[in-house]
Every structure is written in structure tokens, then in C-alpha cells.
Amino acid sequence: MKKLKHDISTTVTWALKEDLGAFDQQTPSVEQDITAMLIPENELAIATVITREDCVLSGVAWVNEVFTQLDKSLGQVNEQATKITWFVNDGEVVKANTTLFELRGNARTLLTGERTALNFLQTLSGTATLTSQYVKELAGTKTKLLDTRKTLPGLRSAQKYAVLCGGGVNHRIGLFDAFLIKENHIAACGGIAQAVATAKKNHSDKTVEVEVESMDELQQALDAGADIIMLDNFTPTMIEQAVAATRGKAKLEVSGNMTIEILQEYTKAGVDFISSGALTKHVQAVDLSMRFQ
């Protein structure tokens, strides 16, 4: 959570600078929005944001941070500061045309922050919504849904948070918190046994996962003591064989073109995890709209 809070602040600042052309300044400011500056300085406004389609909400903290930073840029306090009232929470299933939140504050600030705030909310809600659809397909099975590192650049922690909102489970966050030994690592290390042994020697406290492409490699990974074995592009029949051969000696993860249409077919054998890059890279943003009252 500490890392997430840091990332929220950093990514929001970056997004605001991108929108306001303020990369040469430490803090982006409403005063750089040339269209908003057409509005009288002390004009107050009320606005509401609705979703135009069913979704699972994710991104409340990012929206709040957008207006917090903009308020600070103008030193706005009291009646000029932006007040946000949320009517739904992250992880909540929301029907189309539902009002998500209300904004009260300086009209310039509300309009300057609109697109940046909604960009975060629509993207993260899109990730959460797609994840929830995948999770529904796994209901009643032991299989958990994992995300991957195939995230939008700069939004790693944000999208992984959205996956949690949708009912999924985070895989490793990056290259630092767990081993995932893949084909090229195996080739460079001289084999599965050597790669796993070195991993356990270097970081005995880290989970060691090995990607395998055949039953022979599966057995090598088991013999080496891998904690998790990723079955890459295994057929359903091969997965059944892998489950029988593993007998609980390691956790099994299935990956490789895991579309929502075929999930149930791959869970029948009783694998522990299914991972899908689609959750975070095939994202269709939720349609949101802000209107002044």
C-alpha cells in the first residue's frame, strides 16, 4: 500500500503535466489550461459524473488525487477547494446511468481536472470490469485468476489494483519480488535445474516459478524444487497429465492465450492458477461523462 500511494501521486502528477504542458515545472497548475482561464476566477460550480454502461468501479483514489493536486497548485482552501462526494466504492458493481460522484468547487479546477481524472477512472474501471467477467467464469472451481506484467506503461500498480477490485489475484508486481524463469532464462543459465538452484541460493525467501513447454520440462522443474510451474500453451489433455504427474508437489499455473471463452475448459483438471495478459492490455475503457449542473 505504501508503494501504491507513492505511485498514485507520481502518476497523477505526470498525467497532469502531460495535459497542461508543464514538464518544465515541478507542479502543474490550472493556470496553464488556456480554455479554463476563460472562466471568471472565482466562479463556483457543481458537476456530476455518471457511467453510461455497466461496470465494476476502480480508481477513486486517482480521481481524488487529481483535484487535490490542482487545488494545491492554486492554494485553494475553504469554499474554493474541490469537494468530492462519492456514491459508489471501488470494487462495486455499477449499473449504466448511475451517478458515481459529485464535484463542488472552482469551475476552472473542475474543468481542468475532468479529463485526467476520467482517464484514470475509465481505464481502471475497464480493467476491473474485464477481470470480474473472467472471475465469473471460474466460479465454483479452485482456480484463481492472475494478472501479468503486460500492463500499460506507468500504470503497473494502478492496473494491478484494478484487478483486485475485479476479484482477481496479483501475480508478481515486477522483476524484483518473485522469480519467473522462462525459456530464455533457462537457455542462458544452462538448464532448469541450474536456474532454480541459483535462484534459491540468491534469494531463498522468494517464490520460484518456472515456465515449461513439455511434460519433460515439467518433470525437470519438479525435480529442481520449483514452487510454481507455469504450463505454457498446454492443451487440456496435457494439463490433466500435468496435474496427475505433479500430485501437489508444486502449484500449477496455465497461461497462453487464455481468452474468456475457453477458461472453463482449462479449469476442469484442477490447476491452481490461470494467468491472462488480456486483463491489463486488452482494456476497453468504460464510457463516463461529466456534466455541470
mmCIF file with all atom_site columns, C-alpha atoms in Angstrom, residues 113-239:
data_model
loop_
_atom_site.group_PDB
_atom_site.id
_atom_site.type_symbol
_atom_site.label_atom_id
_atom_site.label_alt_id
_atom_site.label_comp_id
_atom_site.label_asym_id
_atom_site.label_entity_id
_atom_site.label_seq_id
_atom_site.pdbx_PDB_ins_code
_atom_site.Cartn_x
_atom_site.Cartn_y
_atom_site.Cartn_z
_atom_site.occupancy
_atom_site.B_iso_or_equiv
_atom_site.pdbx_formal_charge
_atom_site.auth_seq_id
_atom_site.auth_comp_id
_atom_site.auth_asym_id
_atom_site.auth_atom_id
_atom_site.pdbx_PDB_model_num
ATOM 1   C CA . GLY A 1 113 ? -9.110  18.061  -13.919 1.00 0.00 ? 113 GLY A CA 1
ATOM 2   C CA . GLU A 1 114 ? -12.035 16.470  -15.762 1.00 0.00 ? 114 GLU A CA 1
ATOM 3   C CA . ARG A 1 115 ? -10.235 14.568  -18.499 1.00 0.00 ? 115 ARG A CA 1
ATOM 4   C CA . THR A 1 116 ? -7.237  13.488  -16.423 1.00 0.00 ? 116 THR A CA 1
ATOM 5   C CA . ALA A 1 117 ? -9.497  12.184  -13.650 1.00 0.00 ? 117 ALA A CA 1
ATOM 6   C CA . LEU A 1 118 ? -11.838 10.382  -16.022 1.00 0.00 ? 118 LEU A CA 1
ATOM 7   C CA . ASN A 1 119 ? -8.931  8.869   -17.966 1.00 0.00 ? 119 ASN A CA 1
ATOM 8   C CA . PHE A 1 120 ? -7.768  7.124   -14.810 1.00 0.00 ? 120 PHE A CA 1
ATOM 9   C CA . LEU A 1 121 ? -11.274 6.109   -13.749 1.00 0.00 ? 121 LEU A CA 1
ATOM 10  C CA . GLN A 1 122 ? -12.399 4.803   -17.127 1.00 0.00 ? 122 GLN A CA 1
ATOM 11  C CA . THR A 1 123 ? -9.211  2.796   -17.690 1.00 0.00 ? 123 THR A CA 1
ATOM 12  C CA . LEU A 1 124 ? -9.033  1.230   -14.238 1.00 0.00 ? 124 LEU A CA 1
ATOM 13  C CA . SER A 1 125 ? -12.754 0.509   -14.218 1.00 0.00 ? 125 SER A CA 1
ATOM 14  C CA . GLY A 1 126 ? -12.298 -1.160  -17.614 1.00 0.00 ? 126 GLY A CA 1
ATOM 15  C CA . THR A 1 127 ? -9.612  -3.409  -16.130 1.00 0.00 ? 127 THR A CA 1
ATOM 16  C CA . ALA A 1 128 ? -11.749 -4.225  -13.092 1.00 0.00 ? 128 ALA A CA 1
ATOM 17  C CA . THR A 1 129 ? -14.802 -4.916  -15.240 1.00 0.00 ? 129 THR A CA 1
ATOM 18  C CA . LEU A 1 130 ? -12.994 -7.315  -17.575 1.00 0.00 ? 130 LEU A CA 1
ATOM 19  C CA . THR A 1 131 ? -11.388 -9.062  -14.609 1.00 0.00 ? 131 THR A CA 1
ATOM 20  C CA . SER A 1 132 ? -14.788 -9.587  -12.982 1.00 0.00 ? 132 SER A CA 1
ATOM 21  C CA . GLN A 1 133 ? -16.063 -11.230 -16.175 1.00 0.00 ? 133 GLN A CA 1
ATOM 22  C CA . TYR A 1 134 ? -13.153 -13.678 -16.134 1.00 0.00 ? 134 TYR A CA 1
ATOM 23  C CA . VAL A 1 135 ? -13.638 -14.380 -12.432 1.00 0.00 ? 135 VAL A CA 1
ATOM 24  C CA . LYS A 1 136 ? -17.294 -15.285 -13.002 1.00 0.00 ? 136 LYS A CA 1
ATOM 25  C CA . GLU A 1 137 ? -16.191 -17.982 -15.446 1.00 0.00 ? 137 GLU A CA 1
ATOM 26  C CA . LEU A 1 138 ? -14.022 -19.543 -12.709 1.00 0.00 ? 138 LEU A CA 1
ATOM 27  C CA . ALA A 1 139 ? -16.760 -19.534 -10.054 1.00 0.00 ? 139 ALA A CA 1
ATOM 28  C CA . GLY A 1 140 ? -17.125 -22.876 -8.295  1.00 0.00 ? 140 GLY A CA 1
ATOM 29  C CA . THR A 1 141 ? -13.595 -24.037 -9.121  1.00 0.00 ? 141 THR A CA 1
ATOM 30  C CA . LYS A 1 142 ? -10.352 -23.981 -7.126  1.00 0.00 ? 142 LYS A CA 1
ATOM 31  C CA . THR A 1 143 ? -8.632  -21.990 -9.877  1.00 0.00 ? 143 THR A CA 1
ATOM 32  C CA . LYS A 1 144 ? -7.648  -18.388 -9.159  1.00 0.00 ? 144 LYS A CA 1
ATOM 33  C CA . LEU A 1 145 ? -7.234  -15.721 -11.825 1.00 0.00 ? 145 LEU A CA 1
ATOM 34  C CA . LEU A 1 146 ? -3.839  -13.990 -12.041 1.00 0.00 ? 146 LEU A CA 1
ATOM 35  C CA . ASP A 1 147 ? -2.751  -10.877 -13.854 1.00 0.00 ? 147 ASP A CA 1
ATOM 36  C CA . THR A 1 148 ? 0.620   -10.457 -15.605 1.00 0.00 ? 148 THR A CA 1
ATOM 37  C CA . ARG A 1 149 ? 3.252   -7.756  -16.213 1.00 0.00 ? 149 ARG A CA 1
ATOM 38  C CA . LYS A 1 150 ? 1.591   -6.878  -19.533 1.00 0.00 ? 150 LYS A CA 1
ATOM 39  C CA . THR A 1 151 ? 0.345   -3.587  -18.180 1.00 0.00 ? 151 THR A CA 1
ATOM 40  C CA . LEU A 1 152 ? 0.127   -0.086  -19.646 1.00 0.00 ? 152 LEU A CA 1
ATOM 41  C CA . PRO A 1 153 ? 3.495   1.648   -19.073 1.00 0.00 ? 153 PRO A CA 1
ATOM 42  C CA . GLY A 1 154 ? 3.421   3.756   -15.929 1.00 0.00 ? 154 GLY A CA 1
ATOM 43  C CA . LEU A 1 155 ? 0.194   2.167   -14.674 1.00 0.00 ? 155 LEU A CA 1
ATOM 44  C CA . ARG A 1 156 ? 1.529   -1.130  -13.286 1.00 0.00 ? 156 ARG A CA 1
ATOM 45  C CA . SER A 1 157 ? 0.389   -0.711  -9.681  1.00 0.00 ? 157 SER A CA 1
ATOM 46  C CA . ALA A 1 158 ? -2.813  1.051   -10.758 1.00 0.00 ? 158 ALA A CA 1
ATOM 47  C CA . GLN A 1 159 ? -3.918  -1.758  -13.052 1.00 0.00 ? 159 GLN A CA 1
ATOM 48  C CA . LYS A 1 160 ? -2.944  -4.447  -10.588 1.00 0.00 ? 160 LYS A CA 1
ATOM 49  C CA . TYR A 1 161 ? -5.071  -2.637  -8.010  1.00 0.00 ? 161 TYR A CA 1
ATOM 50  C CA . ALA A 1 162 ? -7.925  -2.655  -10.529 1.00 0.00 ? 162 ALA A CA 1
ATOM 51  C CA . VAL A 1 163 ? -7.512  -6.416  -10.981 1.00 0.00 ? 163 VAL A CA 1
ATOM 52  C CA . LEU A 1 164 ? -8.038  -6.800  -7.222  1.00 0.00 ? 164 LEU A CA 1
ATOM 53  C CA . CYS A 1 165 ? -11.178 -4.647  -7.482  1.00 0.00 ? 165 CYS A CA 1
ATOM 54  C CA . GLY A 1 166 ? -12.480 -7.065  -10.114 1.00 0.00 ? 166 GLY A CA 1
ATOM 55  C CA . GLY A 1 167 ? -11.874 -10.115 -7.926  1.00 0.00 ? 167 GLY A CA 1
ATOM 56  C CA . GLY A 1 168 ? -8.604  -11.275 -9.462  1.00 0.00 ? 168 GLY A CA 1
ATOM 57  C CA . VAL A 1 169 ? -5.264  -12.005 -7.782  1.00 0.00 ? 169 VAL A CA 1
ATOM 58  C CA . ASN A 1 170 ? -1.962  -10.238 -8.377  1.00 0.00 ? 170 ASN A CA 1
ATOM 59  C CA . HIS A 1 171 ? 0.940   -12.206 -9.806  1.00 0.00 ? 171 HIS A CA 1
ATOM 60  C CA . ARG A 1 172 ? 4.381   -10.741 -9.124  1.00 0.00 ? 172 ARG A CA 1
ATOM 61  C CA . ILE A 1 173 ? 4.466   -6.953  -9.202  1.00 0.00 ? 173 ILE A CA 1
ATOM 62  C CA . GLY A 1 174 ? 7.703   -6.697  -11.147 1.00 0.00 ? 174 GLY A CA 1
ATOM 63  C CA . LEU A 1 175 ? 11.109  -8.241  -11.647 1.00 0.00 ? 175 LEU A CA 1
ATOM 64  C CA . PHE A 1 176 ? 12.097  -7.837  -8.012  1.00 0.00 ? 176 PHE A CA 1
ATOM 65  C CA . ASP A 1 177 ? 9.564   -9.696  -5.858  1.00 0.00 ? 177 ASP A CA 1
ATOM 66  C CA . ALA A 1 178 ? 9.494   -13.226 -7.328  1.00 0.00 ? 178 ALA A CA 1
ATOM 67  C CA . PHE A 1 179 ? 11.311  -15.410 -9.842  1.00 0.00 ? 179 PHE A CA 1
ATOM 68  C CA . LEU A 1 180 ? 9.715   -16.333 -13.159 1.00 0.00 ? 180 LEU A CA 1
ATOM 69  C CA . ILE A 1 181 ? 12.233  -18.448 -15.039 1.00 0.00 ? 181 ILE A CA 1
ATOM 70  C CA . LYS A 1 182 ? 11.257  -18.597 -18.698 1.00 0.00 ? 182 LYS A CA 1
ATOM 71  C CA . GLU A 1 183 ? 12.635  -20.199 -21.843 1.00 0.00 ? 183 GLU A CA 1
ATOM 72  C CA . ASN A 1 184 ? 15.413  -17.676 -22.439 1.00 0.00 ? 184 ASN A CA 1
ATOM 73  C CA . HIS A 1 185 ? 16.470  -17.681 -18.775 1.00 0.00 ? 185 HIS A CA 1
ATOM 74  C CA . ILE A 1 186 ? 16.686  -21.473 -18.883 1.00 0.00 ? 186 ILE A CA 1
ATOM 75  C CA . ALA A 1 187 ? 18.824  -21.398 -22.019 1.00 0.00 ? 187 ALA A CA 1
ATOM 76  C CA . ALA A 1 188 ? 21.154  -18.734 -20.603 1.00 0.00 ? 188 ALA A CA 1
ATOM 77  C CA . CYS A 1 189 ? 21.502  -20.490 -17.247 1.00 0.00 ? 189 CYS A CA 1
ATOM 78  C CA . GLY A 1 190 ? 22.251  -23.903 -18.736 1.00 0.00 ? 190 GLY A CA 1
ATOM 79  C CA . GLY A 1 191 ? 19.049  -25.666 -17.788 1.00 0.00 ? 191 GLY A CA 1
ATOM 80  C CA . ILE A 1 192 ? 16.104  -25.702 -15.413 1.00 0.00 ? 192 ILE A CA 1
ATOM 81  C CA . ALA A 1 193 ? 17.989  -27.362 -12.550 1.00 0.00 ? 193 ALA A CA 1
ATOM 82  C CA . GLN A 1 194 ? 20.790  -24.809 -12.658 1.00 0.00 ? 194 GLN A CA 1
ATOM 83  C CA . ALA A 1 195 ? 18.399  -21.858 -12.877 1.00 0.00 ? 195 ALA A CA 1
ATOM 84  C CA . VAL A 1 196 ? 16.275  -22.984 -9.928  1.00 0.00 ? 196 VAL A CA 1
ATOM 85  C CA . ALA A 1 197 ? 19.287  -23.843 -7.783  1.00 0.00 ? 197 ALA A CA 1
ATOM 86  C CA . THR A 1 198 ? 20.844  -20.433 -8.349  1.00 0.00 ? 198 THR A CA 1
ATOM 87  C CA . ALA A 1 199 ? 17.534  -18.684 -7.662  1.00 0.00 ? 199 ALA A CA 1
ATOM 88  C CA . LYS A 1 200 ? 17.135  -20.444 -4.325  1.00 0.00 ? 200 LYS A CA 1
ATOM 89  C CA . LYS A 1 201 ? 20.743  -19.665 -3.439  1.00 0.00 ? 201 LYS A CA 1
ATOM 90  C CA . ASN A 1 202 ? 20.473  -15.984 -4.320  1.00 0.00 ? 202 ASN A CA 1
ATOM 91  C CA . HIS A 1 203 ? 17.058  -15.316 -2.734  1.00 0.00 ? 203 HIS A CA 1
ATOM 92  C CA . SER A 1 204 ? 15.817  -18.192 -0.608  1.00 0.00 ? 204 SER A CA 1
ATOM 93  C CA . ASP A 1 205 ? 12.843  -16.126 0.550   1.00 0.00 ? 205 ASP A CA 1
ATOM 94  C CA . LYS A 1 206 ? 11.446  -15.537 -2.947  1.00 0.00 ? 206 LYS A CA 1
ATOM 95  C CA . THR A 1 207 ? 8.932   -17.711 -4.781  1.00 0.00 ? 207 THR A CA 1
ATOM 96  C CA . VAL A 1 208 ? 10.488  -19.589 -7.691  1.00 0.00 ? 208 VAL A CA 1
ATOM 97  C CA . GLU A 1 209 ? 8.281   -20.174 -10.718 1.00 0.00 ? 209 GLU A CA 1
ATOM 98  C CA . VAL A 1 210 ? 9.375   -21.966 -13.869 1.00 0.00 ? 210 VAL A CA 1
ATOM 99  C CA . GLU A 1 211 ? 7.695   -21.838 -17.258 1.00 0.00 ? 211 GLU A CA 1
ATOM 100 C CA . VAL A 1 212 ? 7.673   -25.198 -19.054 1.00 0.00 ? 212 VAL A CA 1
ATOM 101 C CA . GLU A 1 213 ? 6.595   -26.213 -22.537 1.00 0.00 ? 213 GLU A CA 1
ATOM 102 C CA . SER A 1 214 ? 6.557   -30.015 -22.277 1.00 0.00 ? 214 SER A CA 1
ATOM 103 C CA . MET A 1 215 ? 5.981   -32.844 -19.824 1.00 0.00 ? 215 MET A CA 1
ATOM 104 C CA . ASP A 1 216 ? 9.726   -33.480 -19.760 1.00 0.00 ? 216 ASP A CA 1
ATOM 105 C CA . GLU A 1 217 ? 10.399  -29.890 -18.666 1.00 0.00 ? 217 GLU A CA 1
ATOM 106 C CA . LEU A 1 218 ? 7.616   -30.223 -16.092 1.00 0.00 ? 218 LEU A CA 1
ATOM 107 C CA . GLN A 1 219 ? 9.415   -33.148 -14.506 1.00 0.00 ? 219 GLN A CA 1
ATOM 108 C CA . GLN A 1 220 ? 12.694  -31.234 -14.513 1.00 0.00 ? 220 GLN A CA 1
ATOM 109 C CA . ALA A 1 221 ? 11.022  -28.327 -12.722 1.00 0.00 ? 221 ALA A CA 1
ATOM 110 C CA . LEU A 1 222 ? 9.511   -30.676 -10.138 1.00 0.00 ? 222 LEU A CA 1
ATOM 111 C CA . ASP A 1 223 ? 12.853  -32.365 -9.541  1.00 0.00 ? 223 ASP A CA 1
ATOM 112 C CA . ALA A 1 224 ? 14.511  -28.949 -9.143  1.00 0.00 ? 224 ALA A CA 1
ATOM 113 C CA . GLY A 1 225 ? 12.019  -27.929 -6.439  1.00 0.00 ? 225 GLY A CA 1
ATOM 114 C CA . ALA A 1 226 ? 10.130  -25.133 -8.194  1.00 0.00 ? 226 ALA A CA 1
ATOM 115 C CA . ASP A 1 227 ? 7.340   -23.619 -6.109  1.00 0.00 ? 227 ASP A CA 1
ATOM 116 C CA . ILE A 1 228 ? 5.071   -22.866 -9.071  1.00 0.00 ? 228 ILE A CA 1
ATOM 117 C CA . ILE A 1 229 ? 5.171   -24.294 -12.576 1.00 0.00 ? 229 ILE A CA 1
ATOM 118 C CA . MET A 1 230 ? 3.648   -22.389 -15.470 1.00 0.00 ? 230 MET A CA 1
ATOM 119 C CA . LEU A 1 231 ? 2.251   -24.621 -18.186 1.00 0.00 ? 231 LEU A CA 1
ATOM 120 C CA . ASP A 1 232 ? 2.720   -22.565 -21.329 1.00 0.00 ? 232 ASP A CA 1
ATOM 121 C CA . ASN A 1 233 ? 0.325   -23.359 -24.181 1.00 0.00 ? 233 ASN A CA 1
ATOM 122 C CA . PHE A 1 234 ? -0.507  -26.821 -22.829 1.00 0.00 ? 234 PHE A CA 1
ATOM 123 C CA . THR A 1 235 ? -3.605  -28.477 -24.280 1.00 0.00 ? 235 THR A CA 1
ATOM 124 C CA . PRO A 1 236 ? -6.394  -29.508 -21.845 1.00 0.00 ? 236 PRO A CA 1
ATOM 125 C CA . THR A 1 237 ? -5.251  -33.138 -22.169 1.00 0.00 ? 237 THR A CA 1
ATOM 126 C CA . MET A 1 238 ? -1.656  -32.208 -21.353 1.00 0.00 ? 238 MET A CA 1
ATOM 127 C CA . ILE A 1 239 ? -2.868  -30.188 -18.366 1.00 0.00 ? 239 ILE A CA 1
#
